[in-house]
Short mmCIF file of C-alpha atoms in Angstrom, two decimals:
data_model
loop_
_atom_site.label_atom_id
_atom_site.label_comp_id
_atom_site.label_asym_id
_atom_site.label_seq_id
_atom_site.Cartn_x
_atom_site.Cartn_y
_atom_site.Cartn_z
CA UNK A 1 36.19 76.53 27.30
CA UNK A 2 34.90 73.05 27.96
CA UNK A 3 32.41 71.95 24.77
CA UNK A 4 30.61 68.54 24.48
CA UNK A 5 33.38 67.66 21.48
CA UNK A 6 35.73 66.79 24.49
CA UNK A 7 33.20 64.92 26.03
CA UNK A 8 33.06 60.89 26.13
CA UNK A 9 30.18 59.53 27.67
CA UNK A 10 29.99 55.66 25.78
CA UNK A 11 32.48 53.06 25.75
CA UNK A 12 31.94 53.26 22.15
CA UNK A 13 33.37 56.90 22.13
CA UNK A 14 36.21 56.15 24.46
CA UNK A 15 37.39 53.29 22.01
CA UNK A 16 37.37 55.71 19.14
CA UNK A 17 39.20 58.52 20.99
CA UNK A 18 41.60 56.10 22.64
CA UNK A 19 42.48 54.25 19.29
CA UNK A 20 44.23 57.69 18.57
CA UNK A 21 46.60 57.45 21.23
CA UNK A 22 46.08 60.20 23.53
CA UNK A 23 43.12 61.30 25.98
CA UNK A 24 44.43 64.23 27.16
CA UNK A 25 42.18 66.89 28.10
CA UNK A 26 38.59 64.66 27.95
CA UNK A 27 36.22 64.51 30.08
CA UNK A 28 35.12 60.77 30.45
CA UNK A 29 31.41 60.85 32.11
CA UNK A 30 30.28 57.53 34.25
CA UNK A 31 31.88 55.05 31.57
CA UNK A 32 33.06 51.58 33.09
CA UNK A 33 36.52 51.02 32.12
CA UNK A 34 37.60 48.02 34.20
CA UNK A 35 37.86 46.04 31.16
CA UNK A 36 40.32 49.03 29.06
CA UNK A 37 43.21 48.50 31.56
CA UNK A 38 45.87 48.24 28.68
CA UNK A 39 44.28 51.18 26.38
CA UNK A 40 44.46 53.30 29.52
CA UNK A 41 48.01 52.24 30.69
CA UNK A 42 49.04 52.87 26.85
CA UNK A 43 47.27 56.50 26.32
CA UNK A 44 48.32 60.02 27.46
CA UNK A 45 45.45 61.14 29.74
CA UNK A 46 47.56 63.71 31.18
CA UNK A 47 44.62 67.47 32.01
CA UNK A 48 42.11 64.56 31.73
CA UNK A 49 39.32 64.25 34.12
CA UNK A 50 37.44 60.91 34.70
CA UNK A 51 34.12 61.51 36.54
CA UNK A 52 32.35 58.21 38.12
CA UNK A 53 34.41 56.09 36.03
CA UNK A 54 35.09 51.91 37.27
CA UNK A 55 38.70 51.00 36.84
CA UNK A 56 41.54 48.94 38.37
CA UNK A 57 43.67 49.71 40.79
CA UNK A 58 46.51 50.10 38.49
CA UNK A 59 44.96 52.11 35.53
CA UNK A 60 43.50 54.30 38.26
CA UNK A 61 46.95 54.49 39.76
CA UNK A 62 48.65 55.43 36.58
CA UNK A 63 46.34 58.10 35.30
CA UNK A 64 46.63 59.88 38.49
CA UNK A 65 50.60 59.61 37.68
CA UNK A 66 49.53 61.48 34.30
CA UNK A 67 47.98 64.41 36.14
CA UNK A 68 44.50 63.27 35.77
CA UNK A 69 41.97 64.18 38.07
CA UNK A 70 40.02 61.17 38.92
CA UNK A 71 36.55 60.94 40.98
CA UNK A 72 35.24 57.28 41.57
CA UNK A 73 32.18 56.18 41.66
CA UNK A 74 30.48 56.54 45.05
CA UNK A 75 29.27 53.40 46.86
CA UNK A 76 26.13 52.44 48.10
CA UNK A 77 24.44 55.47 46.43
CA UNK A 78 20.57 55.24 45.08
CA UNK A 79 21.60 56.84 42.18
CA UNK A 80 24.94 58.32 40.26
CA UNK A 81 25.67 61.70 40.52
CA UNK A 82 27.99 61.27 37.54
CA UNK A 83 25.43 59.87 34.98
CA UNK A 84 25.66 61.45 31.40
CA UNK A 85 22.25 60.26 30.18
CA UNK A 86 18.80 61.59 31.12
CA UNK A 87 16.54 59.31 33.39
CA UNK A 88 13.35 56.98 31.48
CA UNK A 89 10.68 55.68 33.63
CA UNK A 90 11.39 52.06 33.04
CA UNK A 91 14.73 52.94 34.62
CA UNK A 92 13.21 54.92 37.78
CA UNK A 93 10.58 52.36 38.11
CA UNK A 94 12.66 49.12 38.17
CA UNK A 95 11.18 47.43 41.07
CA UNK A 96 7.50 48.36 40.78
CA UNK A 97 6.33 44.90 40.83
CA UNK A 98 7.28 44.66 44.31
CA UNK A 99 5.44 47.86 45.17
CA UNK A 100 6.81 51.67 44.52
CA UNK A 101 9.36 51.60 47.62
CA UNK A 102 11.47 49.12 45.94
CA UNK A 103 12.21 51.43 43.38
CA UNK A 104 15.14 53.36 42.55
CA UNK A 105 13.01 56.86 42.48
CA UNK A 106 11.81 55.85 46.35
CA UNK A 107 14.87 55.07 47.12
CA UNK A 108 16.90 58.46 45.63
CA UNK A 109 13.88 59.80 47.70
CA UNK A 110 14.54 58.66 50.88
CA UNK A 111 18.39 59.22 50.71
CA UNK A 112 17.42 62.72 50.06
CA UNK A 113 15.16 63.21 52.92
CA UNK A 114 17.62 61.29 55.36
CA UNK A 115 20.77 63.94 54.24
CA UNK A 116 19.13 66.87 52.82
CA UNK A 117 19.59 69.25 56.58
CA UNK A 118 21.95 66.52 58.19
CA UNK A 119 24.90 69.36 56.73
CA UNK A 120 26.94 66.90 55.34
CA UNK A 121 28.84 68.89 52.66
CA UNK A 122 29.80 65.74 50.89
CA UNK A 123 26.08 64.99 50.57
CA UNK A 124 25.13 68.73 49.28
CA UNK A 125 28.05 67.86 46.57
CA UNK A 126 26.73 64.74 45.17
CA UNK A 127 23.41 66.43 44.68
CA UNK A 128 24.94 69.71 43.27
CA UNK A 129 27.45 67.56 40.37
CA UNK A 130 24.27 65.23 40.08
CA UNK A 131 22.01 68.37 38.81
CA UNK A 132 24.65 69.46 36.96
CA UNK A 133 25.21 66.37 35.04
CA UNK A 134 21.22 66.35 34.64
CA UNK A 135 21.43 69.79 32.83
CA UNK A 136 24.06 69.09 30.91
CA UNK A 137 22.36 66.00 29.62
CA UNK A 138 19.07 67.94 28.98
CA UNK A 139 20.69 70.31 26.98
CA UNK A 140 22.21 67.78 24.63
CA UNK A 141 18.58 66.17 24.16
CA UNK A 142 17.31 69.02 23.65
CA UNK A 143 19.90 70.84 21.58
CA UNK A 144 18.02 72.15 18.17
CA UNK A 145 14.33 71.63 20.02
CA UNK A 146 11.58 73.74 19.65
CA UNK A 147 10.46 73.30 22.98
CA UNK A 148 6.91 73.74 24.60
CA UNK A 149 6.36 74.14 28.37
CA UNK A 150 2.85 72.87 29.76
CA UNK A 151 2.14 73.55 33.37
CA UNK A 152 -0.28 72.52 35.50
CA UNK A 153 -1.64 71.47 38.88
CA UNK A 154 -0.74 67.96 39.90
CA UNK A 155 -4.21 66.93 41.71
CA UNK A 156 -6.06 67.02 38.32
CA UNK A 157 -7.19 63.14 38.35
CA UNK A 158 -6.98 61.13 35.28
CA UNK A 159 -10.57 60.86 34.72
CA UNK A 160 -11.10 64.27 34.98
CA UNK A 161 -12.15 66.06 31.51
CA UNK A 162 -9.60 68.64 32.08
CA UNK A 163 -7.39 65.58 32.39
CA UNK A 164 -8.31 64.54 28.62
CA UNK A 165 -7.85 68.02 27.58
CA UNK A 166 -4.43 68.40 28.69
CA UNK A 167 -3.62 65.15 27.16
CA UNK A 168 -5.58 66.26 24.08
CA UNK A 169 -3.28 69.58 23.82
CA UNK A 170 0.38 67.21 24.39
CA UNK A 171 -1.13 65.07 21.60
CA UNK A 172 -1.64 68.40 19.07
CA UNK A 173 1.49 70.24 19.96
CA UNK A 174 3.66 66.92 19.87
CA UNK A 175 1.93 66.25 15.97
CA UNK A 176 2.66 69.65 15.25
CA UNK A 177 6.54 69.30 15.66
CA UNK A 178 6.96 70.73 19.01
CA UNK A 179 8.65 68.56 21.77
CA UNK A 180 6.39 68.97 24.83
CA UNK A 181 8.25 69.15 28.22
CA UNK A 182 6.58 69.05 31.89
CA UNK A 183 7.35 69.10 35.44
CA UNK A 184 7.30 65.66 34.71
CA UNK A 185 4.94 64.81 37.66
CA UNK A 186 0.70 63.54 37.87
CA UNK A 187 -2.12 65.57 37.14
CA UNK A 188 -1.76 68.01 34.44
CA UNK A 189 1.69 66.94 33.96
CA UNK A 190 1.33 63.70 33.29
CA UNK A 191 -1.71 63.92 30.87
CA UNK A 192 0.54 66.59 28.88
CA UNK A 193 2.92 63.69 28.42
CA UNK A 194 0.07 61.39 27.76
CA UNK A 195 -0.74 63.25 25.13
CA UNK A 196 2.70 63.57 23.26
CA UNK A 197 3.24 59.42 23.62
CA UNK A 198 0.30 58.70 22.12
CA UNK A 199 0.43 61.16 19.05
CA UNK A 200 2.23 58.25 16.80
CA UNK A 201 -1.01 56.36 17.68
CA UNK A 202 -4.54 56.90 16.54
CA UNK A 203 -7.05 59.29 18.41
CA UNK A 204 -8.63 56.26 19.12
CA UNK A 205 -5.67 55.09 21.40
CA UNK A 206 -6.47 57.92 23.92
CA UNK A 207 -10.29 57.15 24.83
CA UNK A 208 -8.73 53.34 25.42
CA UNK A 209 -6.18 54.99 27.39
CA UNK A 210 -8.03 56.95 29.24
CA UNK A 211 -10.09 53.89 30.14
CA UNK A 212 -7.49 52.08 31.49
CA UNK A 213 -5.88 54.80 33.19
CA UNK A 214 -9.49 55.44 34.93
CA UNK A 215 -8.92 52.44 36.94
CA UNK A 216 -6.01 54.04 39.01
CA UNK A 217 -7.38 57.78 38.71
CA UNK A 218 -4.57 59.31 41.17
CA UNK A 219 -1.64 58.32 42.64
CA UNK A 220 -3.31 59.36 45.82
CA UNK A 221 -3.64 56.72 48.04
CA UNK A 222 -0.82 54.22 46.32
CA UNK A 223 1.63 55.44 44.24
CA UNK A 224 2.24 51.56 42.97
CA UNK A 225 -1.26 51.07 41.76
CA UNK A 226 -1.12 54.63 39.50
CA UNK A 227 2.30 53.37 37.98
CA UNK A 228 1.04 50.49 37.15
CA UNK A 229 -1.78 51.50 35.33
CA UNK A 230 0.40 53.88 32.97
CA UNK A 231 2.95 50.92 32.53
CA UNK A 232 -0.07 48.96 31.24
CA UNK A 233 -1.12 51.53 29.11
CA UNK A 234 2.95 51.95 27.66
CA UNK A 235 2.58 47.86 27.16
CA UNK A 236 -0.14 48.22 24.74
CA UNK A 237 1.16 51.07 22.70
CA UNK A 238 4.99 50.23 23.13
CA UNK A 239 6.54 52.68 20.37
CA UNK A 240 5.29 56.12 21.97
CA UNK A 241 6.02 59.37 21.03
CA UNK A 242 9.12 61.69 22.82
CA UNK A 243 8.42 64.16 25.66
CA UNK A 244 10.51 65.65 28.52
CA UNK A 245 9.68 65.31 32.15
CA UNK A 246 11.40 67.71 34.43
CA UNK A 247 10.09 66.49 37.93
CA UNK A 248 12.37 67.21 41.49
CA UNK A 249 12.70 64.56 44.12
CA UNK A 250 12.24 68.05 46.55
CA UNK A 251 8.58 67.28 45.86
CA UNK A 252 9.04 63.38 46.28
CA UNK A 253 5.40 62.50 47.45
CA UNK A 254 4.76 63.40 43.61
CA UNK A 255 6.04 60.98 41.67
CA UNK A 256 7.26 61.47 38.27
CA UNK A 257 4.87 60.04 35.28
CA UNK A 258 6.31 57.40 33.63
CA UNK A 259 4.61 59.15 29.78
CA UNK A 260 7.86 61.11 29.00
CA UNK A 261 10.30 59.73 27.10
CA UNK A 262 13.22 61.36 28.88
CA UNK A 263 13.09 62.50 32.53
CA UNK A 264 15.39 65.06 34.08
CA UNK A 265 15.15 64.74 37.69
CA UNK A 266 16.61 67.27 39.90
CA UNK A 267 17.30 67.29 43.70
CA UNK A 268 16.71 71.18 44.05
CA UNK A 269 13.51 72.23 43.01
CA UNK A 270 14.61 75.79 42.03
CA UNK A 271 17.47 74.70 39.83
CA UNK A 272 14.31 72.42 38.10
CA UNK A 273 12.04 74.95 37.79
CA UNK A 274 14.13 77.39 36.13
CA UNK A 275 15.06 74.92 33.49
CA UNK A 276 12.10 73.86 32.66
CA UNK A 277 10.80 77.16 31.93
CA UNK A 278 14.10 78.67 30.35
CA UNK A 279 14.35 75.82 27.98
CA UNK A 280 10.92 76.39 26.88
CA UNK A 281 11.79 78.16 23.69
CA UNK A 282 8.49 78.15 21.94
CA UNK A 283 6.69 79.04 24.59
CA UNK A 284 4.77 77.87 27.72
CA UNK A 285 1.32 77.50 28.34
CA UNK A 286 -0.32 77.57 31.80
CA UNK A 287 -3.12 74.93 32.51
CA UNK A 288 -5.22 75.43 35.94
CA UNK A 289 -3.11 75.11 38.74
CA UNK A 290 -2.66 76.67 42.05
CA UNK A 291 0.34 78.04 44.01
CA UNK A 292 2.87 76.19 42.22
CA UNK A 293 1.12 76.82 38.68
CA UNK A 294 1.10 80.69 39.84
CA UNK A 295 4.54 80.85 41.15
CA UNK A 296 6.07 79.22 37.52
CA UNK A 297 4.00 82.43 35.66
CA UNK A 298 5.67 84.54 37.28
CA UNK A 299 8.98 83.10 37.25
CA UNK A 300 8.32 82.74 33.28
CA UNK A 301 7.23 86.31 33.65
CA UNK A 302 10.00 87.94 34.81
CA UNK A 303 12.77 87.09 32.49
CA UNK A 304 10.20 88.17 29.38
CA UNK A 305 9.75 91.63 31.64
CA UNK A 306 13.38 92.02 31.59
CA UNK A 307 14.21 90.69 27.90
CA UNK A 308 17.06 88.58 30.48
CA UNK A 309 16.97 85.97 27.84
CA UNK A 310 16.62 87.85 25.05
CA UNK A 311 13.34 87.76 23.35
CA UNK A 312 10.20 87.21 25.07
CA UNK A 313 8.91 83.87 24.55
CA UNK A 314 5.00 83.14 24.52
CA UNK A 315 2.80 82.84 27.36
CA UNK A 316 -0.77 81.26 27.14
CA UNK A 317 -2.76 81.12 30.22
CA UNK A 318 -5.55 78.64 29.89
CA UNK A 319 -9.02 79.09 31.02
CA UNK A 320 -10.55 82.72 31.52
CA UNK A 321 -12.13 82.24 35.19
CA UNK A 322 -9.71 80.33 36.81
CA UNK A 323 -7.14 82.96 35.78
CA UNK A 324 -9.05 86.34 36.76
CA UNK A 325 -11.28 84.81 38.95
CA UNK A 326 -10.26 82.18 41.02
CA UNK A 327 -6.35 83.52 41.27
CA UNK A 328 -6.50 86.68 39.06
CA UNK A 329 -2.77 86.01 37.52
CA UNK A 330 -3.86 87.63 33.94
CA UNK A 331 -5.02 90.91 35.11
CA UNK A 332 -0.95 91.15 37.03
CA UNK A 333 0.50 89.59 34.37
CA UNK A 334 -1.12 92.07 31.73
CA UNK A 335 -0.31 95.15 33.81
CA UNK A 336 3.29 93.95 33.86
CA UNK A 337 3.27 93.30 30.16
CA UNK A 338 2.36 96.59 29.27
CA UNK A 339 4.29 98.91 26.59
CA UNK A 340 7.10 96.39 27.22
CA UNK A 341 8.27 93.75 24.51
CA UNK A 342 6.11 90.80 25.85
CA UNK A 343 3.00 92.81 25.44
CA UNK A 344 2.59 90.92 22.12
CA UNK A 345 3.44 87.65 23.72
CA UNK A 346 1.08 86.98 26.32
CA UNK A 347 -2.65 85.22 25.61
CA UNK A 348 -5.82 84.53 27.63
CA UNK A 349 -7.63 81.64 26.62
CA UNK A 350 -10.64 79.79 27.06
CA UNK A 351 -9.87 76.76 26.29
CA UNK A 352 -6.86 74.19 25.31
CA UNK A 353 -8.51 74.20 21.77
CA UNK A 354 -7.50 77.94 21.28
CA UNK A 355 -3.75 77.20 22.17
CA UNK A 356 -2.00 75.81 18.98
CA UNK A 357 -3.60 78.98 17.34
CA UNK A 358 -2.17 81.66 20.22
CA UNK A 359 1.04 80.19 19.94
CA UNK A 360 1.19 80.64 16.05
CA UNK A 361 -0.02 83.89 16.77
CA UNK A 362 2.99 85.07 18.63
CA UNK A 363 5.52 83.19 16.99
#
């Protein structure tokens, strides 16, 4: 079986492997190695597999010779389907000054909507080993994690008191010791995130952030002017606190918020929305939201009905009318919970104050 101990995703790794003589059998991950021409000519990387790796023509030549499986890097790409490291916004927002469609996250975008039903296979490849090489990289951020999901309808606005609330709740669940992850995109989403980079700051820092955010309240009409305001919010408190973002580029008109610390960003939006959720090992809470927010309950739901993933993890649905009212979720969800295992684990609550508490409760 293939483990992350075989694994060699730095330069700094492949020197120390190398430096024993043989790489036989490792996996090197998107590591440029035009300038280790002689340590690859001199090493055994016979059953090794280089994925996205730079070399020359000769080092590539003899490591095929070795019985290596070798796949290049693939030109003229928006992004690399090999990459071993999770996104940050500063990387998916290179660009911004010259307006959102300069960026790399546009771009990835638009390569997507140009080849996602042209039926290129080689195109439904690079998406498939690129989502795989995302999850494999979230799982080794988040290995050890006590993870807590926060969903939520992207129109909420940022100067919206639900907005504050949400970013209120990331800030108290991120103090508490939990990491917070997202779908990574605006609205409730984002203010989640907010909310976990500001928790090394004071309380103050939110009302100033808030403020400032205010000025670009939704990244409805221009995407550029909303990322610009968080960007200036990230300048003045530089040292923010860790989140996840888990946004898809299938939903690319949402873009992702640039508040979590690492961003795994998928091509297929089912492959996303399973991980988020599955990952979320302390539990997930549902903010206001509408089909999307409703759809992710129920996808949450159904391995907890089934015990799939062993225990059922918590579920706390926030605000009472929205959620029997508005789109009655809780009165389903609590007939399906009923004289099964996640009877115990589901919560209706009022509001994002009662959460940290209903959490405890069922943990």
């Amino acid at each position: 079986m293939v483990n992350a101990d075989i694994e060699i995703e730095t330069l700094a790794e492949f020197d120390q492997v190398v430096a024993r003589g043989s790489l036989s059998g490792y996996r090197v991950q998107s590591v440029n190695l035009l300038e280790r021409t002689f340590a690859l000519l001199s090493a055994d990387t016979s059953a090794a597999v280089f994925l996205g790796c730079a070399m020359e023509p000769d080092a590539a030549a003899k490591v095929r010779a070795d019985g290596a499986l070798v796949f290049p890097p693939v030109p003229d790409l928006p992004f690399n389907p090999y990459r071993s490291l999770l996104y940050s916004a500063d990387e998916l927002f290179a660009g911004l000054p010259a307006g959102y469609e300069a960026t790399p996250d546009a771009q990835a975008y638009a390569w997507f909507q140009e080849t996602k039903s042209d039926g290129d296979v080689f195109s439904s490849m690079l998406r498939s080993i690129h989502d795989d090489a995302i999850s494999d990289a979230l799982d080794e951020h988040l290995h050890g994690a006590r993870v807590v999901g926060v969903m939520g309808g992207h129109a909420m606005t940022r100067d919206a008191a639900d907005y504050r609330g949400a970013a209120e709740l990331g800030r108290t669940l991120a103090r508490s010791g939990l990491t917070v992850a997202t779908g990574g995109g605006p609205g409730a989403m984002e203010a989640a995130n907010l909310g976990a980079y500001l928790a090394p700051a004071s309380d103050g820092a939110l009302d100033e952030a808030l403020e400032l955010l205010a000025k670009a309240p939704s990244f409805v009409p221009s995407v550029s002017d909303w990322a610009r305001a968080a960007f200036a919010v990230r300048e003045l408190w530089p040292a923010g606190g860790d989140s996840v973002g888990i946004p898809t580029w299938f939903y690319g008109h949402e873009p992702p918020n640039a508040f979590a610390g690492h961003i795994a960003k998928y091509f297929a939006n089912a492959t996303r929305e399973d991980g988020l959720l599955a990952r979320s090992n302390a539990g997930v809470v549902f903010l206001p939201g509408a089909a999307g927010t409703v759809q992710e309950i129920f996808d949450n739901a159904t391995p907890n009905y089934y015990a799939s993933r062993g225990e059922p993890t918590p579920m706390v649905l926030v605000d009472r009318r929205h959620w029997t009212e508005r789109l009655p979720a809780w009165p389903l969800l609590r007939a399906l919970a009923r004289d099964r295992g996640m009877e115990s684990r589901i919560a209706l609550v009022e509001s994002v104050t009662e959460v940290p508490a209903a959490l405890a409760a069922m943990s």
